[in-house]
JSON list of C-alpha atoms in Angstrom, two decimals:
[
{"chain": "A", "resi": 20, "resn": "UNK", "atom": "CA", "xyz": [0.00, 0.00, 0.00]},
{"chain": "A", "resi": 21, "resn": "UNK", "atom": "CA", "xyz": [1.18, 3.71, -0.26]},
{"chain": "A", "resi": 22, "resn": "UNK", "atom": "CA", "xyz": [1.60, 3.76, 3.51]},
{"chain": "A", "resi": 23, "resn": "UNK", "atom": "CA", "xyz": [3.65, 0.90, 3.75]},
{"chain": "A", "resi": 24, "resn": "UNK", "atom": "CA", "xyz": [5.74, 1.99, 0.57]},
{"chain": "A", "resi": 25, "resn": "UNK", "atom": "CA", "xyz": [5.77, 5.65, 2.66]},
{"chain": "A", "resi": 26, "resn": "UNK", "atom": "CA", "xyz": [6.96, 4.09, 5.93]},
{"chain": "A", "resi": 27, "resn": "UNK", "atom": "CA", "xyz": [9.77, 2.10, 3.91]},
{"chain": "A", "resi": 28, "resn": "UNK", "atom": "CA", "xyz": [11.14, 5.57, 1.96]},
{"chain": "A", "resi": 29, "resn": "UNK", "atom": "CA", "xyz": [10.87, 6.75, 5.38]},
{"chain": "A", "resi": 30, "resn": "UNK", "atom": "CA", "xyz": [12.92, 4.25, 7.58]},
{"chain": "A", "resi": 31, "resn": "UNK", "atom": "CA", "xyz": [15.29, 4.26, 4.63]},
{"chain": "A", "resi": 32, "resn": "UNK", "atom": "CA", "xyz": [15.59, 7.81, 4.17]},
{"chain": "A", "resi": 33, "resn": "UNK", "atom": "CA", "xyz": [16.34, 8.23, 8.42]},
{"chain": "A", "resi": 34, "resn": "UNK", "atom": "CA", "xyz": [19.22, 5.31, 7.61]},
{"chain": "A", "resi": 35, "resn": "UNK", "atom": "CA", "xyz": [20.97, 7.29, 4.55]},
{"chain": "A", "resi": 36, "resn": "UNK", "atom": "CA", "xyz": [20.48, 10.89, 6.64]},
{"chain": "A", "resi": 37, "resn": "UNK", "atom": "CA", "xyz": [22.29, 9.28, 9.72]},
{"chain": "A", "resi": 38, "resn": "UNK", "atom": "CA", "xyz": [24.93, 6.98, 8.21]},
{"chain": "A", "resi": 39, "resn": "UNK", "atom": "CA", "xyz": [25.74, 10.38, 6.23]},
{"chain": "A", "resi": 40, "resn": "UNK", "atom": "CA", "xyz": [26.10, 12.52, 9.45]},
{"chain": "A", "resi": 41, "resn": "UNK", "atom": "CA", "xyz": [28.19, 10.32, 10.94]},
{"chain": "A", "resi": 42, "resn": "UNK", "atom": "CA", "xyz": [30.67, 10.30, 8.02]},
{"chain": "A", "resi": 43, "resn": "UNK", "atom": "CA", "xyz": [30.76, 13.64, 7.88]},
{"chain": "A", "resi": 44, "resn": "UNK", "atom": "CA", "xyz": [31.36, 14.06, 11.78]},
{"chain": "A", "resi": 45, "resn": "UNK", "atom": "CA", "xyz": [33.98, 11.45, 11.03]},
{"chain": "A", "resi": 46, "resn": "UNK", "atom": "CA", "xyz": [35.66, 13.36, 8.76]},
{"chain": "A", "resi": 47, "resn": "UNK", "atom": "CA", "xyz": [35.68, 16.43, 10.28]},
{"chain": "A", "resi": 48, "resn": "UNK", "atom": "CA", "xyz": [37.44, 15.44, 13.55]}
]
């Protein structure tokens, strides 16, 4: 359903944002 497919870009989305903040915290230091 569109929810579903919603709450997967989601949950995905939250995974790509953080994995990406923490590389760039990473490279930073």
């Amino acid at each position: 359903t569109i929810g579903t497919l919603t709450d997967v870009g989601f949950l995905w989305f939250r995974e790509f944002y953080l994995e990406s903040s923490r590389v760039i915290q990473v490279n930073r230091i």
